[in-house]
Amino acid sequence: MRVAAVPVPTCPLARPSLPRTDLTRHCSWPAHRRNWAPAPSGHPSAKQRRATHLCGAAAAPAGVDVSSLVDRDLQGTVVVTGGGPAGLATAAALHQAGIPVLVLEREAALSTGGSALGLWTNAWRALDALGVGDVLRQQHPNVQDIELVRHNGRQLRRFSLSECDGGPHEFRGVRRSNLLAALAAILPSDSLAFGAQVTAAEPTAAGAALTLASGQRLECLAVVGADGARSAVAAAAGRSPANYCGQSAIRGVARFPGGLPPQLQAGCIRQVWGPAARAGLYPVSDTELYWFVCFNAAADAPTSTSPAAWQQEALGVVQGWAWGLPEVVQATPLQDLSRSRLLDRWDRMPASSGSSSITLAGDSLHPMTPNLGQGGCTALEDALVLARCLQQQQLPSLAAELRGSSSSSGSSRGRAAAVAAAAVQSAIGQYERERMQRCLPLTIRSYVMGALLQAPLPPVALARDLFVQHAFSPAHFLDHATFDCGRLEPTRDG
């Protein structure tokens, strides 16, 4: 038995039987890249200088007006739906690969509040490949210890990431808004469109088409749905709806302007196990602490949309718990709270994979419970793997040829579109095979870990605690975080 990296809730174990898969397989990336250390510092690339400058200035991308998209030729453009971490990372990777890209975000601007993401070594490899890793490292501390404790104040185990195989390992809690700003800084301003809610997607002979809530129809080379676990694009990509796992989680970032209180200065990822509920804490900065509380909730249980109600709900779960949890919840601004029902999906790759120019990324492709802390990490992996697969099919040059044929005859443009569409479909098929091989085992393992760690029966909880105290070895604790998504082929301006 292995203990999950960042446990959140448990779910019922009634799931279809699936064949065993190698949980640490690195897809097609060379074996010599698997034992990774941070790249040596040197002269920053153009993309690193641009990201550093724009992020340091906290520049908010203006984007383009949605109504102007009707007159815009998108035949050689990949459209990404969703301006969250998965969508912006995908767009950034495509742009750096030399592929024209447009992001459609339903909100009026990128999120400036919200919670944080715990990013492990595999995520930092992706961020380094995009040129923004060091920008984010400057803003968030490196956490190198994990502490497993009981809600009553008893410590079960503390260990260092250096005790885990496959190192050196890196973990940082990153403000979601900082991550979005760093990724958006990579993109040209005309590659973001706000207030553009996608309601449907469909394949076409020349690529794909999207329908917006406004009624606009956009035809493009390909679509990448990165609009979350309830993606409007998922059905067009042949995926079934995500499943509710029986738990909900409330997350937040507590603020302590005068510095973290002494009882919260542990400098570690602290996982707190209570009766039929769990919580977790880790520092995001010298004055901020990320936390989560997770608990069982029936599928039909009423939920509030009020952050104030979420705060009271979280306080009710951790009432009387040690480790300063009630104080942390109370120190969280309402705008930095979120509440979600935990979803996942175990289905195999659909038979239609690679037969259209529509695919998915992040939670849209592989929703998983957060028990391994890999949802955001694998979304960043997706971005690099997809862009690399498209590069390998020569899409940058094919897209340029297609865009250059806008003034050509219909038959000439049609041939260029058909060649580009075939390349996209081949790349998508390869991408989805790689990501299914990587993410399906993670999804299953994450689910099982949650069930084992949050068993409501006291004898099971006692056995868990005894195992962690006396038999647990951290050697394989981070096997799933040693994945290397690789880097892109350099472009002329890279």
Coordinates of C-alpha atoms in Angstrom, one line a residue:
M1 CA 0.0 0.0 0.0
R2 CA 1.2 3.5 -0.8
V3 CA 0.0 6.7 0.7
A4 CA -1.3 9.4 -1.6
A5 CA 0.6 12.6 -2.0
V6 CA -2.2 15.1 -1.2
P7 CA -5.2 13.1 0.0
V8 CA -8.7 14.4 -0.5
P9 CA -11.9 12.5 -0.2
T10 CA -12.7 8.9 -0.6
C11 CA -15.2 7.4 -3.0
P12 CA -17.2 4.1 -3.2
L13 CA -15.1 1.3 -4.7
A14 CA -17.6 -0.1 -7.2
R15 CA -15.8 0.4 -10.4
P16 CA -15.3 -1.7 -13.6
S17 CA -12.4 -4.1 -13.7
L18 CA -9.5 -2.8 -15.7
P19 CA -6.2 -4.4 -16.7
R20 CA -3.1 -3.6 -14.7
T21 CA -1.0 -0.8 -16.3
D22 CA 2.5 0.3 -15.5
L23 CA 1.9 3.4 -13.3
T24 CA 5.3 4.9 -14.0
R25 CA 5.5 4.5 -17.8
H26 CA 7.0 7.5 -19.5
C27 CA 5.2 7.1 -22.8
S28 CA 7.6 7.7 -25.7
W29 CA 10.1 10.1 -24.0
P30 CA 13.7 8.8 -23.7
A31 CA 14.7 7.0 -20.6
H32 CA 17.7 9.2 -20.0
R33 CA 15.4 12.1 -19.3
R34 CA 13.6 10.4 -16.4
N35 CA 16.1 11.3 -13.6
W36 CA 15.8 15.0 -13.8
A37 CA 17.5 17.9 -12.1
P38 CA 16.6 21.6 -12.6
A39 CA 18.3 23.0 -15.7
P40 CA 21.4 25.1 -14.9
S41 CA 20.9 28.8 -14.9
G42 CA 22.1 30.8 -17.9
H43 CA 20.9 33.4 -20.3
P44 CA 17.1 33.4 -20.5
S45 CA 15.5 32.8 -23.8
A46 CA 13.2 35.3 -25.5
K47 CA 10.1 33.6 -24.1
Q48 CA 11.5 33.6 -20.6
R49 CA 12.4 37.3 -20.8
R50 CA 8.9 38.1 -22.1
A51 CA 7.2 36.0 -19.4
T52 CA 9.3 37.6 -16.7
H53 CA 8.6 41.1 -17.9
L54 CA 4.9 40.7 -18.3
C55 CA 4.4 38.8 -15.1
G56 CA 6.5 41.2 -13.1
A57 CA 4.3 44.0 -14.4
A58 CA 1.1 42.0 -13.6
A59 CA -0.1 42.8 -17.1
A60 CA -3.7 41.7 -17.7
P61 CA -4.2 40.6 -21.3
A62 CA -6.8 42.7 -23.1
G63 CA -7.9 40.0 -25.5
V64 CA -10.0 40.6 -28.6
D65 CA -13.7 41.4 -29.0
V66 CA -15.8 38.3 -29.5
S67 CA -17.9 39.9 -32.2
S68 CA -14.7 40.4 -34.3
L69 CA -14.2 36.6 -34.5
V70 CA -16.9 36.3 -37.2
D71 CA -14.7 38.1 -39.7
R72 CA -11.5 36.3 -38.6
D73 CA -10.1 33.5 -40.8
L74 CA -9.5 30.6 -38.3
Q75 CA -8.9 27.9 -40.9
G76 CA -5.3 27.5 -39.9
T77 CA -5.9 28.1 -36.2
V78 CA -6.3 25.7 -33.3
V79 CA -9.0 27.0 -30.9
V80 CA -8.7 26.2 -27.2
T81 CA -11.9 26.4 -25.1
G82 CA -11.2 27.6 -21.5
G83 CA -8.8 30.1 -20.0
G84 CA -7.8 28.1 -17.0
P85 CA -4.4 26.5 -16.4
A86 CA -5.0 23.6 -18.8
G87 CA -6.3 25.9 -21.6
L88 CA -3.6 28.6 -21.2
A89 CA -0.8 26.0 -20.9
T90 CA -2.1 24.3 -24.1
A91 CA -2.3 27.6 -25.9
A92 CA 1.2 28.6 -24.7
A93 CA 2.7 25.3 -25.9
L94 CA 1.0 25.5 -29.3
H95 CA 2.1 29.1 -29.8
Q96 CA 5.7 28.2 -28.9
A97 CA 5.5 25.3 -31.3
G98 CA 4.7 27.7 -34.1
I99 CA 1.0 26.8 -34.3
P100 CA -1.6 29.7 -34.5
V101 CA -3.9 29.5 -31.5
L102 CA -7.0 31.2 -30.1
V103 CA -8.3 30.8 -26.6
L104 CA -12.0 31.3 -25.9
E105 CA -12.8 32.1 -22.3
R106 CA -16.4 32.5 -21.1
E107 CA -15.5 35.0 -18.3
A108 CA -14.8 38.7 -18.9
A109 CA -11.2 38.3 -17.8
L110 CA -8.7 35.9 -16.4
S111 CA -9.3 34.9 -12.8
T112 CA -7.4 37.2 -10.3
G113 CA -8.6 35.4 -7.1
G114 CA -9.3 31.9 -6.1
S115 CA -7.2 29.2 -4.6
A116 CA -3.8 27.6 -5.3
L117 CA -2.4 24.5 -7.0
G118 CA 0.2 22.1 -5.6
L119 CA 2.7 21.5 -8.4
W120 CA 5.1 18.6 -8.2
T121 CA 8.3 17.8 -10.1
N122 CA 6.6 16.7 -13.3
A123 CA 4.6 20.0 -13.5
W124 CA 7.8 22.1 -13.0
R125 CA 9.4 20.2 -15.9
A126 CA 6.5 21.4 -18.1
L127 CA 6.7 24.9 -16.8
D128 CA 10.4 25.0 -17.4
A129 CA 9.8 23.8 -21.0
L130 CA 7.4 26.7 -21.4
G131 CA 9.9 29.1 -20.0
V132 CA 8.0 30.3 -16.9
G133 CA 9.2 27.9 -14.2
D134 CA 11.7 30.4 -12.7
V135 CA 9.2 33.2 -12.8
L136 CA 6.9 31.2 -10.6
R137 CA 9.7 29.9 -8.4
Q138 CA 10.5 33.4 -7.4
Q139 CA 6.9 33.8 -6.0
H140 CA 6.4 30.6 -4.1
P141 CA 8.6 28.6 -1.6
N142 CA 10.0 25.1 -2.2
V143 CA 8.5 22.7 0.3
Q144 CA 10.6 19.6 1.0
D145 CA 8.9 17.8 3.9
I146 CA 5.6 15.9 4.3
E147 CA 3.9 15.4 7.6
L148 CA 1.0 12.9 8.2
V149 CA -1.0 13.6 11.4
R150 CA -4.2 12.9 13.2
H151 CA -6.8 15.5 13.8
N152 CA -6.3 15.2 17.5
G153 CA -2.7 16.5 17.3
R154 CA -0.8 13.2 17.1
Q155 CA 2.0 13.0 14.5
L156 CA 2.1 9.8 12.6
R157 CA 5.1 10.4 10.3
R158 CA 7.3 13.1 8.9
F159 CA 9.7 12.6 6.0
S160 CA 11.7 14.5 3.4
L161 CA 11.2 14.4 -0.3
S162 CA 14.8 13.5 -0.5
E163 CA 13.8 10.1 0.9
C164 CA 11.7 9.4 -2.2
D165 CA 13.2 7.6 -5.3
G166 CA 13.6 9.4 -8.6
G167 CA 14.7 12.8 -7.2
P168 CA 15.5 15.6 -6.9
H169 CA 11.9 16.4 -6.2
E170 CA 10.2 19.8 -6.1
F171 CA 6.9 20.9 -4.7
R172 CA 5.5 24.4 -4.5
G173 CA 2.0 25.7 -3.9
V174 CA 1.3 28.2 -6.6
R175 CA -1.4 30.8 -6.6
R176 CA -3.8 30.0 -9.5
S177 CA -3.8 33.7 -10.5
N178 CA 0.0 33.8 -10.7
L179 CA 0.0 30.6 -12.9
L180 CA -2.5 32.1 -15.2
A181 CA -0.6 35.4 -15.5
A182 CA 2.6 33.6 -16.3
L183 CA 1.0 31.5 -19.0
A184 CA -1.0 34.3 -20.5
A185 CA 2.2 36.4 -20.8
I186 CA 3.5 33.9 -23.4
L187 CA 0.6 34.6 -25.7
P188 CA 0.0 37.4 -28.2
S189 CA -2.8 39.7 -27.1
D190 CA -5.0 38.7 -30.1
S191 CA -5.0 35.1 -29.1
L192 CA -7.3 35.6 -26.2
A193 CA -11.1 36.2 -26.5
F194 CA -13.1 36.8 -23.3
G195 CA -16.9 36.5 -22.9
A196 CA -16.9 33.7 -25.4
Q197 CA -18.9 30.8 -24.0
V198 CA -18.8 27.6 -26.1
T199 CA -21.9 25.5 -26.2
A200 CA -21.1 22.9 -28.8
A201 CA -18.4 21.5 -31.1
E202 CA -18.5 19.3 -34.1
P203 CA -16.0 17.9 -36.6
T204 CA -16.0 19.2 -40.2
A205 CA -14.3 18.1 -43.4
A206 CA -11.7 20.8 -43.0
G207 CA -11.3 20.6 -39.2
A208 CA -13.9 21.6 -36.6
A209 CA -16.6 24.1 -35.8
L210 CA -17.7 25.7 -32.6
T211 CA -21.0 27.3 -31.6
L212 CA -21.0 30.1 -29.0
A213 CA -23.8 31.1 -26.7
S214 CA -24.2 34.2 -28.8
G215 CA -25.1 32.0 -31.8
Q216 CA -21.8 32.6 -33.6
R217 CA -20.3 29.7 -35.5
L218 CA -16.5 29.5 -35.8
E219 CA -14.8 27.2 -38.2
C220 CA -11.2 26.3 -37.4
L221 CA -8.4 23.8 -38.0
A222 CA -8.9 22.0 -34.6
V223 CA -10.5 22.3 -31.2
V224 CA -9.0 21.5 -27.8
G225 CA -11.6 21.4 -25.1
A226 CA -10.0 22.6 -21.8
D227 CA -13.2 23.8 -20.2
G228 CA -13.2 21.6 -17.1
A229 CA -14.6 18.2 -16.1
R230 CA -18.1 19.3 -17.3
S231 CA -16.7 20.2 -20.7
A232 CA -19.1 21.3 -23.4
V233 CA -16.6 19.9 -25.9
A234 CA -16.2 16.4 -24.3
A235 CA -19.2 14.8 -26.0
A236 CA -18.0 15.9 -29.4
A237 CA -14.7 14.2 -28.6
G238 CA -16.5 10.9 -27.8
R239 CA -16.1 11.1 -24.0
S240 CA -18.8 10.1 -21.4
P241 CA -19.7 12.5 -18.6
A242 CA -17.5 12.5 -15.5
N243 CA -18.6 10.6 -12.4
Y244 CA -19.3 12.1 -9.0
C245 CA -17.2 10.3 -6.4
G246 CA -19.3 11.0 -3.3
Q247 CA -17.2 13.7 -1.8
S248 CA -17.0 17.4 -1.8
A249 CA -14.0 19.7 -1.1
I250 CA -13.7 23.2 0.1
R251 CA -10.4 25.0 -0.6
G252 CA -8.9 28.3 0.2
V253 CA -5.8 30.4 0.8
A254 CA -5.6 31.9 4.2
R255 CA -3.8 35.3 4.6
F256 CA -1.6 36.3 7.6
P257 CA -0.2 39.8 6.8
G258 CA 2.1 39.7 9.8
G259 CA 3.5 36.3 8.9
L260 CA 2.3 32.8 9.6
P261 CA 1.6 32.1 13.3
P262 CA 4.1 29.8 15.0
Q263 CA 1.9 26.7 15.0
L264 CA 1.6 27.1 11.2
Q265 CA 5.3 27.5 10.4
A266 CA 5.9 23.9 9.9
G267 CA 7.4 24.4 6.4
C268 CA 5.8 21.2 5.1
I269 CA 2.8 19.7 3.4
R270 CA 0.7 18.7 6.4
Q271 CA -2.1 16.1 5.9
V272 CA -4.6 15.9 8.7
W273 CA -6.7 12.7 9.0
G274 CA -9.9 12.9 10.9
P275 CA -13.1 10.8 11.3
A276 CA -14.6 10.4 7.8
A277 CA -13.0 13.7 6.8
R278 CA -9.5 15.0 5.9
A279 CA -7.7 18.3 5.6
G280 CA -4.4 19.5 4.3
L281 CA -2.1 22.6 4.6
Y282 CA 0.9 23.9 2.9
P283 CA 2.6 27.4 2.5
V284 CA 2.1 29.4 -0.7
S285 CA 4.2 32.4 0.5
D286 CA 5.6 33.8 3.8
T287 CA 2.1 35.2 4.6
E288 CA -0.3 32.7 2.8
L289 CA -1.3 29.2 3.5
Y290 CA -3.3 26.9 1.2
W291 CA -5.8 24.5 2.8
F292 CA -8.4 22.0 1.9
V293 CA -11.2 20.2 3.8
C294 CA -12.9 17.3 2.2
F295 CA -15.9 15.3 3.4
N296 CA -18.6 12.8 2.2
A297 CA -21.7 14.3 0.6
A298 CA -24.6 12.6 -1.1
A299 CA -25.1 13.3 -4.8
D300 CA -28.4 15.0 -4.1
A301 CA -27.2 17.0 -1.1
P302 CA -28.1 20.7 -1.4
T303 CA -25.2 23.0 -1.8
S304 CA -24.9 26.7 -1.3
T305 CA -23.4 29.2 -3.8
S306 CA -22.3 31.5 -1.0
P307 CA -18.6 31.7 -0.1
A308 CA -19.7 32.7 3.5
A309 CA -21.7 29.5 3.7
W310 CA -18.7 27.5 2.4
Q311 CA -16.5 29.0 5.1
Q312 CA -19.0 28.0 7.8
E313 CA -19.3 24.5 6.3
A314 CA -15.6 24.0 6.5
L315 CA -15.5 25.3 10.0
G316 CA -18.1 22.8 10.9
V317 CA -16.0 19.9 9.6
V318 CA -12.8 20.9 11.4
Q319 CA -14.4 22.2 14.6
G320 CA -12.2 21.1 17.5
W321 CA -9.3 19.8 15.3
A322 CA -5.7 20.6 16.2
W323 CA -3.0 22.1 13.9
G324 CA -4.7 25.5 13.8
L325 CA -7.2 24.5 11.2
P326 CA -10.2 26.5 12.4
E327 CA -8.0 29.6 12.6
V328 CA -6.8 29.0 9.0
V329 CA -10.3 28.7 7.7
Q330 CA -11.3 31.9 9.5
A331 CA -8.3 33.8 8.1
T332 CA -9.4 33.1 4.5
P333 CA -10.9 36.0 2.4
L334 CA -14.3 34.9 0.9
Q335 CA -13.0 35.6 -2.6
D336 CA -10.3 33.0 -2.1
L337 CA -12.7 30.2 -1.3
S338 CA -14.0 27.5 -3.6
R339 CA -16.2 24.5 -3.2
S340 CA -16.4 21.6 -5.7
R341 CA -17.9 18.1 -6.0
L342 CA -15.1 15.7 -6.8
L343 CA -15.3 14.0 -10.2
D344 CA -13.4 11.4 -12.2
R345 CA -13.8 9.2 -15.3
W346 CA -12.4 5.7 -15.8
D347 CA -13.4 5.0 -19.4
R348 CA -11.0 3.9 -22.0
M349 CA -10.0 5.9 -25.1
P350 CA -13.0 6.1 -27.4
A351 CA -12.8 4.1 -30.7
S352 CA -13.2 7.4 -32.5
S353 CA -9.9 8.8 -31.2
G354 CA -7.9 10.3 -33.9
S355 CA -10.8 10.3 -36.4
S356 CA -11.6 14.0 -35.9
S357 CA -9.9 17.3 -35.2
I358 CA -11.4 17.6 -31.7
T359 CA -9.6 16.6 -28.5
L360 CA -9.4 17.5 -24.9
A361 CA -6.9 18.6 -22.2
G362 CA -6.8 18.8 -18.4
D363 CA -9.9 17.9 -16.5
S364 CA -11.9 17.7 -19.7
L365 CA -9.7 14.8 -20.8
H366 CA -8.9 13.0 -17.6
P367 CA -10.8 14.3 -14.5
M368 CA -9.4 12.7 -11.4
T369 CA -9.7 13.0 -7.7
P370 CA -7.0 15.1 -6.1
N371 CA -5.6 12.3 -3.9
L372 CA -2.3 12.2 -5.7
G373 CA -2.1 16.0 -6.3
Q374 CA -1.8 15.4 -10.1
G375 CA -4.8 17.1 -11.7
G376 CA -3.0 20.4 -12.4
C377 CA 0.3 18.6 -13.0
T378 CA -1.0 16.3 -15.7
A379 CA -2.8 19.2 -17.4
L380 CA 0.5 20.9 -17.8
E381 CA 1.9 17.7 -19.2
D382 CA -0.9 17.5 -21.7
A383 CA 0.0 20.9 -23.2
L384 CA 3.6 19.9 -24.0
V385 CA 2.7 16.4 -25.3
L386 CA -0.1 17.7 -27.6
A387 CA 2.1 20.4 -29.0
R388 CA 5.0 18.0 -29.6
C389 CA 2.6 15.5 -31.4
L390 CA 1.4 18.3 -33.6
Q391 CA 5.0 19.4 -34.3
Q392 CA 5.9 15.9 -35.3
Q393 CA 3.1 15.9 -37.9
Q394 CA 4.6 19.2 -39.4
L395 CA 1.5 21.2 -38.4
P396 CA 3.3 24.5 -38.0
S397 CA 4.3 24.5 -41.7
L398 CA 0.9 23.0 -42.8
A399 CA -1.0 25.7 -40.8
A400 CA 1.1 28.4 -42.4
E401 CA 0.5 27.0 -45.8
L402 CA -3.3 26.9 -45.1
R403 CA -3.4 30.4 -43.9
G404 CA -1.3 31.5 -46.9
S405 CA -3.8 29.9 -49.2
S406 CA -6.7 32.2 -48.2
S407 CA -6.5 34.0 -51.5
S408 CA -6.1 30.8 -53.6
S409 CA -8.7 29.0 -55.5
G410 CA -11.3 27.0 -53.6
S411 CA -9.8 23.7 -54.8
S412 CA -6.3 24.6 -53.8
R413 CA -7.4 25.8 -50.3
G414 CA -9.5 22.7 -49.9
R415 CA -6.5 20.4 -50.6
A416 CA -4.4 22.3 -48.1
A417 CA -7.1 22.1 -45.5
A418 CA -7.5 18.3 -46.1
V419 CA -3.8 17.7 -45.7
A420 CA -3.7 19.8 -42.5
A421 CA -6.8 18.1 -41.1
A422 CA -5.2 14.7 -41.7
A423 CA -2.1 15.7 -39.9
V424 CA -4.1 17.0 -36.9
Q425 CA -6.1 13.8 -36.7
S426 CA -2.9 11.7 -36.7
A427 CA -1.4 13.9 -34.0
I428 CA -4.5 13.7 -31.9
G429 CA -4.6 10.0 -32.1
Q430 CA -1.0 9.7 -30.8
Y431 CA -1.6 12.4 -28.1
E432 CA -4.7 10.6 -26.8
R433 CA -3.0 7.2 -26.7
E434 CA 0.0 8.7 -24.8
R435 CA -2.2 10.6 -22.3
M436 CA -4.6 7.7 -21.7
Q437 CA -1.6 5.4 -21.0
R438 CA -0.3 8.0 -18.5
C439 CA -3.5 9.3 -16.9
L440 CA -5.9 6.4 -16.6
P441 CA -3.7 4.5 -14.1
L442 CA -3.3 7.8 -12.1
T443 CA -7.1 8.3 -12.1
I444 CA -7.6 4.8 -10.7
R445 CA -4.8 4.9 -8.2
S446 CA -6.0 8.3 -7.0
Y447 CA -9.5 7.0 -6.4
V448 CA -8.3 3.9 -4.6
M449 CA -6.0 6.0 -2.4
G450 CA -8.8 8.2 -1.3
A451 CA -10.9 5.2 -0.4
L452 CA -8.2 3.7 1.7
L453 CA -7.2 6.9 3.4
Q454 CA -10.7 8.0 4.4
A455 CA -12.3 4.8 5.4
P456 CA -15.0 5.7 7.9
L457 CA -14.6 2.4 9.9
P458 CA -12.4 2.9 13.1
P459 CA -10.6 -0.5 12.7
V460 CA -9.6 0.5 9.1
A461 CA -8.4 3.9 10.3
L462 CA -6.4 2.2 13.1
A463 CA -4.7 -0.2 10.7
R464 CA -3.9 2.7 8.4
D465 CA -2.3 4.7 11.2
L466 CA -0.3 1.7 12.4
F467 CA 1.0 1.1 8.9
V468 CA 2.1 4.7 8.4
Q469 CA 3.9 4.7 11.8
H470 CA 5.7 1.4 11.6
A471 CA 5.8 0.0 8.0
F472 CA 5.5 2.8 5.5
S473 CA 8.5 3.6 3.4
P474 CA 8.5 6.9 1.3
A475 CA 10.8 5.4 -1.4
H476 CA 8.0 5.0 -3.9
F477 CA 5.8 7.8 -2.6
L478 CA 6.5 10.0 -5.7
D479 CA 6.9 7.5 -8.5
H480 CA 4.0 9.1 -10.3
A481 CA 5.7 12.6 -10.2
T482 CA 8.9 11.5 -12.0
F483 CA 7.3 11.8 -15.5
D484 CA 9.0 14.0 -18.0
C485 CA 6.7 15.5 -20.7
G486 CA 9.8 16.6 -22.7
R487 CA 10.4 19.8 -24.6
L488 CA 9.4 21.2 -27.9
E489 CA 11.5 21.5 -31.0
P490 CA 12.8 25.1 -31.1
T491 CA 11.3 27.6 -33.5
R492 CA 13.0 30.5 -35.2
D493 CA 12.0 33.0 -32.5
G494 CA 12.4 30.5 -29.6

